[in-house]
Coordinates of C-alpha atoms in Angstrom, one line a residue:
X1 CA -17.0 -26.2 -16.1
X2 CA -14.1 -27.6 -14.1
X3 CA -11.4 -24.9 -13.2
X4 CA -8.4 -24.8 -15.4
X5 CA -5.5 -26.4 -14.1
X6 CA -2.4 -24.3 -15.1
X7 CA 0.5 -25.9 -16.2
X8 CA 3.7 -24.4 -14.6
X9 CA 6.3 -26.0 -17.0
X10 CA 4.1 -24.5 -20.3
X11 CA 3.7 -20.8 -17.9
X12 CA 7.7 -20.6 -18.0
X13 CA 8.6 -21.8 -20.9
X14 CA 5.9 -19.2 -22.7
X15 CA 7.4 -16.3 -20.6
X16 CA 10.9 -17.0 -21.4
X17 CA 9.5 -17.3 -25.2
X18 CA 8.1 -14.0 -25.0
X19 CA 11.2 -12.2 -23.7
X20 CA 13.1 -13.7 -27.1
X21 CA 10.4 -11.9 -29.4
X22 CA 9.5 -8.8 -27.3
X23 CA 12.8 -7.2 -25.9
X24 CA 12.9 -5.2 -28.7
X25 CA 9.6 -3.5 -28.4
X26 CA 10.6 -2.0 -25.1
X27 CA 14.4 -1.5 -25.2
X28 CA 14.0 2.0 -25.2
X29 CA 12.4 2.2 -21.7
X30 CA 14.3 -1.1 -20.2
X31 CA 17.7 0.7 -21.3
X32 CA 16.5 4.2 -19.1
X33 CA 15.1 2.0 -16.2
X34 CA 18.4 0.2 -15.8
X35 CA 20.4 3.2 -16.3
X36 CA 18.3 5.2 -13.5
X37 CA 18.4 2.5 -11.5
X38 CA 22.4 1.9 -11.7
X39 CA 22.4 5.7 -10.5
X40 CA 19.9 5.4 -7.8
X41 CA 21.4 2.5 -6.4
X42 CA 25.1 4.1 -6.4
X43 CA 24.2 8.0 -5.9
X44 CA 25.1 9.4 -2.6
X45 CA 22.8 12.8 -3.2
X46 CA 18.9 12.5 -1.8
X47 CA 17.8 14.5 -4.7
X48 CA 19.6 12.4 -7.1
X49 CA 18.4 9.6 -6.2
X50 CA 14.9 10.6 -5.6
X51 CA 15.0 11.7 -9.6
X52 CA 16.6 8.2 -10.5
X53 CA 13.9 6.5 -8.7
X54 CA 10.8 8.4 -10.5
X55 CA 12.8 7.8 -13.7
X56 CA 12.9 4.2 -12.8
X57 CA 9.3 3.7 -11.9
X58 CA 8.4 6.0 -15.6
X59 CA 10.2 4.1 -17.4
X60 CA 9.3 0.6 -16.0
X61 CA 6.0 1.6 -16.8
X62 CA 6.2 2.5 -20.1
X63 CA 8.4 -0.9 -20.4
X64 CA 5.4 -2.6 -19.6
X65 CA 3.1 -0.9 -21.9
X66 CA 5.0 -1.7 -24.8
X67 CA 5.4 -5.6 -23.7
X68 CA 1.5 -5.8 -23.0
X69 CA 0.9 -4.8 -26.3
X70 CA 3.0 -7.5 -27.5
X71 CA 1.4 -9.7 -25.6
X72 CA -2.1 -9.2 -26.3
X73 CA -1.5 -7.5 -30.1
X74 CA -4.4 -9.5 -31.0
X75 CA -6.9 -8.1 -28.8
X76 CA -5.5 -4.8 -28.8
X77 CA -5.9 -4.6 -32.4
X78 CA -2.2 -3.5 -32.8
X79 CA 0.1 -4.9 -35.5
X80 CA 3.4 -6.1 -34.0
X81 CA 6.0 -6.6 -36.8
X82 CA 9.3 -7.9 -36.3
X83 CA 10.9 -4.5 -36.4
X84 CA 11.5 -2.7 -32.8
X85 CA 8.0 -1.0 -31.7
X86 CA 8.3 3.1 -32.6
X87 CA 10.8 5.1 -30.2
X88 CA 11.9 1.7 -29.2
X89 CA 8.6 1.8 -26.8
X90 CA 9.5 4.9 -25.2
X91 CA 5.8 6.4 -25.0
X92 CA 3.1 7.4 -22.7
X93 CA -0.3 6.5 -23.6
X94 CA -3.7 5.5 -21.9
X95 CA -2.2 1.9 -21.5
X96 CA 0.8 3.2 -19.3
X97 CA -2.2 5.7 -17.9
X98 CA -4.4 2.5 -16.5
X99 CA -1.1 0.4 -15.5
X100 CA -0.7 3.0 -13.2
X101 CA -3.5 3.5 -11.7
X102 CA -3.9 -0.1 -11.1
X103 CA -0.5 -0.2 -9.3
X104 CA -1.8 3.0 -7.4
X105 CA -5.0 0.6 -6.3
X106 CA -3.1 -2.1 -5.7
X107 CA -0.5 0.3 -3.4
X108 CA -3.5 1.3 -1.5
X109 CA -4.9 -1.8 -0.9
X110 CA -2.1 -3.1 0.2
X111 CA -1.2 -0.4 2.7
X112 CA -4.7 -0.9 4.4
X113 CA -3.9 -4.4 4.9
X114 CA -0.8 -4.4 6.3
X115 CA -2.0 -1.1 8.3
X116 CA -4.8 -3.7 9.7
X117 CA -2.1 -6.2 10.0
X118 CA -0.1 -3.9 12.2
X119 CA -3.0 -2.5 14.5
X120 CA -3.4 -6.0 14.9
X121 CA 0.0 -7.4 15.9
X122 CA 0.1 -4.4 18.5
X123 CA -2.7 -5.9 19.7
X124 CA -1.5 -9.1 20.5
X125 CA 1.7 -7.6 21.8
X126 CA 0.4 -5.7 24.5
X127 CA -2.3 -8.5 25.2
X128 CA 0.9 -10.7 25.6
X129 CA 3.2 -8.2 27.2
X130 CA 0.1 -7.2 30.1
X131 CA -0.7 -10.6 31.3
X132 CA 2.4 -10.1 33.5
X133 CA 1.0 -6.9 35.3
X134 CA 2.1 -2.8 34.3
X135 CA 4.7 -2.5 31.3
X136 CA 6.9 0.3 30.1
X137 CA 5.4 0.0 26.2
X138 CA 7.9 2.8 25.0
X139 CA 10.6 0.5 26.0
X140 CA 11.2 -2.7 23.6
X141 CA 13.0 -4.7 26.0
X142 CA 10.2 -3.8 29.1
X143 CA 7.7 -5.7 26.4
X144 CA 10.3 -8.6 25.1
X145 CA 10.6 -9.2 29.1
X146 CA 6.5 -9.2 29.7
X147 CA 6.3 -11.3 27.2
X148 CA 7.7 -14.1 28.5
X149 CA 9.5 -16.8 26.8
X150 CA 6.7 -18.0 24.6
X151 CA 6.2 -14.6 23.5
X152 CA 8.9 -14.4 21.1
X153 CA 7.7 -17.6 19.2
X154 CA 4.0 -16.5 18.9
X155 CA 5.2 -13.3 17.4
X156 CA 7.6 -14.8 15.3
X157 CA 4.5 -17.0 14.0
X158 CA 2.4 -14.1 13.9
X159 CA 5.0 -12.0 11.5
X160 CA 5.2 -15.1 9.5
X161 CA 1.4 -15.8 9.2
X162 CA 1.5 -12.0 8.2
X163 CA 4.2 -12.7 5.1
X164 CA 2.5 -15.9 3.9
X165 CA -0.6 -14.0 3.6
X166 CA 0.7 -11.0 1.7
X167 CA 2.0 -13.3 -0.1
X168 CA -1.0 -14.8 -1.5
X169 CA -2.8 -11.9 -1.8
X170 CA 0.0 -10.7 -4.1
X171 CA -0.5 -14.0 -6.0
X172 CA -4.5 -13.8 -6.3
X173 CA -4.0 -10.0 -7.5
X174 CA -1.2 -10.9 -9.8
X175 CA -3.4 -10.9 -12.8
X176 CA -4.5 -7.1 -12.3
X177 CA -2.1 -5.6 -14.9
X178 CA -2.5 -8.2 -17.9
X179 CA -6.3 -8.1 -17.2
X180 CA -6.2 -4.2 -17.5
X181 CA -3.8 -4.3 -20.5
X182 CA -5.8 -6.6 -22.1
X183 CA -9.4 -5.3 -21.4
X184 CA -8.5 -1.6 -21.8
X185 CA -10.1 -1.2 -18.6
X186 CA -8.6 -1.1 -14.8
X187 CA -9.3 -4.2 -13.2
X188 CA -8.1 -5.2 -9.8
X189 CA -10.7 -7.4 -7.5
X190 CA -12.3 -8.4 -10.7
X191 CA -9.6 -10.8 -11.4
X192 CA -9.6 -12.3 -8.1
X193 CA -11.7 -15.5 -9.2
X194 CA -9.0 -16.2 -11.7
X195 CA -6.2 -17.2 -9.8
X196 CA -8.7 -19.4 -7.7
X197 CA -7.4 -22.9 -7.7
X198 CA -4.5 -21.9 -9.5
X199 CA -2.0 -19.7 -6.7
X200 CA 0.4 -21.8 -5.5
X201 CA 1.2 -22.9 -9.4
X202 CA 1.5 -19.1 -9.8
X203 CA 3.8 -18.6 -6.4
X204 CA 6.1 -21.6 -7.9
X205 CA 6.0 -20.1 -11.8
X206 CA 7.0 -17.0 -10.1
X207 CA 9.9 -18.7 -8.1
X208 CA 11.3 -20.2 -11.2
X209 CA 11.4 -17.3 -12.8
X210 CA 13.3 -15.5 -10.1
X211 CA 15.7 -17.8 -9.9
X212 CA 18.6 -16.4 -11.7
X213 CA 18.0 -13.1 -10.3
X214 CA 18.6 -14.6 -7.1
X215 CA 21.5 -16.3 -8.3
X216 CA 22.6 -13.4 -9.9
X217 CA 22.5 -11.6 -6.4
X218 CA 24.4 -14.4 -4.8
X219 CA 27.2 -14.3 -6.9
X220 CA 27.7 -10.7 -6.6
X221 CA 27.5 -10.8 -2.8
X222 CA 30.2 -13.3 -3.3
X223 CA 32.3 -11.7 -5.5
X224 CA 31.9 -8.7 -3.3
X225 CA 33.0 -10.3 -0.3
X226 CA 36.7 -11.2 -2.1
X227 CA 36.9 -7.5 -3.1
X228 CA 39.6 -5.0 -1.5
X229 CA 36.6 -2.9 -0.7
X230 CA 33.6 -5.2 -0.3
X231 CA 31.1 -2.4 1.0
X232 CA 31.6 -0.5 -2.5
X233 CA 32.4 -3.5 -4.7
X234 CA 28.6 -4.8 -3.3
X235 CA 26.8 -1.7 -4.1
X236 CA 28.5 -1.8 -7.5
X237 CA 27.8 -5.2 -8.4
X238 CA 24.2 -5.3 -7.1
X239 CA 23.3 -2.4 -9.0
X240 CA 24.8 -3.9 -12.4
X241 CA 23.2 -7.2 -11.8
X242 CA 19.8 -5.3 -10.5
X243 CA 20.1 -3.5 -13.9
X244 CA 20.4 -6.8 -15.9
X245 CA 17.8 -8.1 -14.0
X246 CA 15.5 -5.4 -15.2
X247 CA 16.3 -6.3 -18.7
X248 CA 15.3 -10.0 -18.8
X249 CA 13.5 -10.0 -15.7
X250 CA 10.9 -7.8 -16.8
X251 CA 10.0 -9.3 -19.8
X252 CA 9.9 -12.9 -18.8
X253 CA 7.6 -11.8 -15.7
X254 CA 5.1 -9.6 -18.3
X255 CA 5.0 -12.8 -20.7
X256 CA 4.2 -15.1 -17.7
X257 CA 1.4 -13.2 -16.1
X258 CA 0.1 -12.5 -19.9
X259 CA -0.1 -16.0 -20.7
X260 CA -1.6 -17.3 -17.6
X261 CA -4.4 -14.7 -17.9
X262 CA -4.7 -15.1 -21.3
X263 CA -4.7 -19.3 -20.7
X264 CA -7.5 -18.8 -17.3
X265 CA -9.6 -16.2 -18.6
X266 CA -10.1 -18.0 -21.9
X267 CA -8.9 -21.8 -21.2
X268 CA -7.5 -23.6 -24.4
X269 CA -6.5 -20.5 -25.7
X270 CA -2.8 -20.0 -27.1
X271 CA -0.5 -17.7 -25.3

């Protein structure tokens, strides 16, 4: 059987439509996540910032759980009536626990990959610098000079390759959360093959739905620069923009990955 070819326009359209029919089911945790993000972005007390960020993480997991229940209601046997979910989605159940475990496993995997990358980068740096003889490796300037004029370019290319590699890994594992939600089991590496042949299409779809968030960030920065106190204004405008982005972007993202998972795991199925 030929691999399924993801339609980018269809995926983005389904993601936007999903927001309109799902956000009420996650209004509670989305609101908590937005408020906690504002507090985290504007607070100056470390303890308050830590508590706000922790609340943001928990609320985001609750919101994802509520949204995935809507996305896979047919598979989970959940009745999703037009009215909002109980407690507006403020609940913690097995779904949220599995999503949390999946995210932790993903974080561990990425930490391992990054650690290996840092070791390789350090080895390359030391190797390039050592070509010119003894080097003081405690001094960044000494290392840069020892690497010579071509060393900086090589390091830039290595860093660029590393960023591309991380982005590619993120895309290849982007269906871990919807697979975990739909199948009722923690899924990670097993979703790798689902994205085969569609990685760049998934990447483009992410770029399209992220464009409004990037636009809000740019506008907030430009408005802040015109204020009497640009630094303070930038903090508040970015905080407000981030909060609005959570309310809109998170449901749309869940809608996107849910549609892609359903499309690639069951070819011909509707979202």
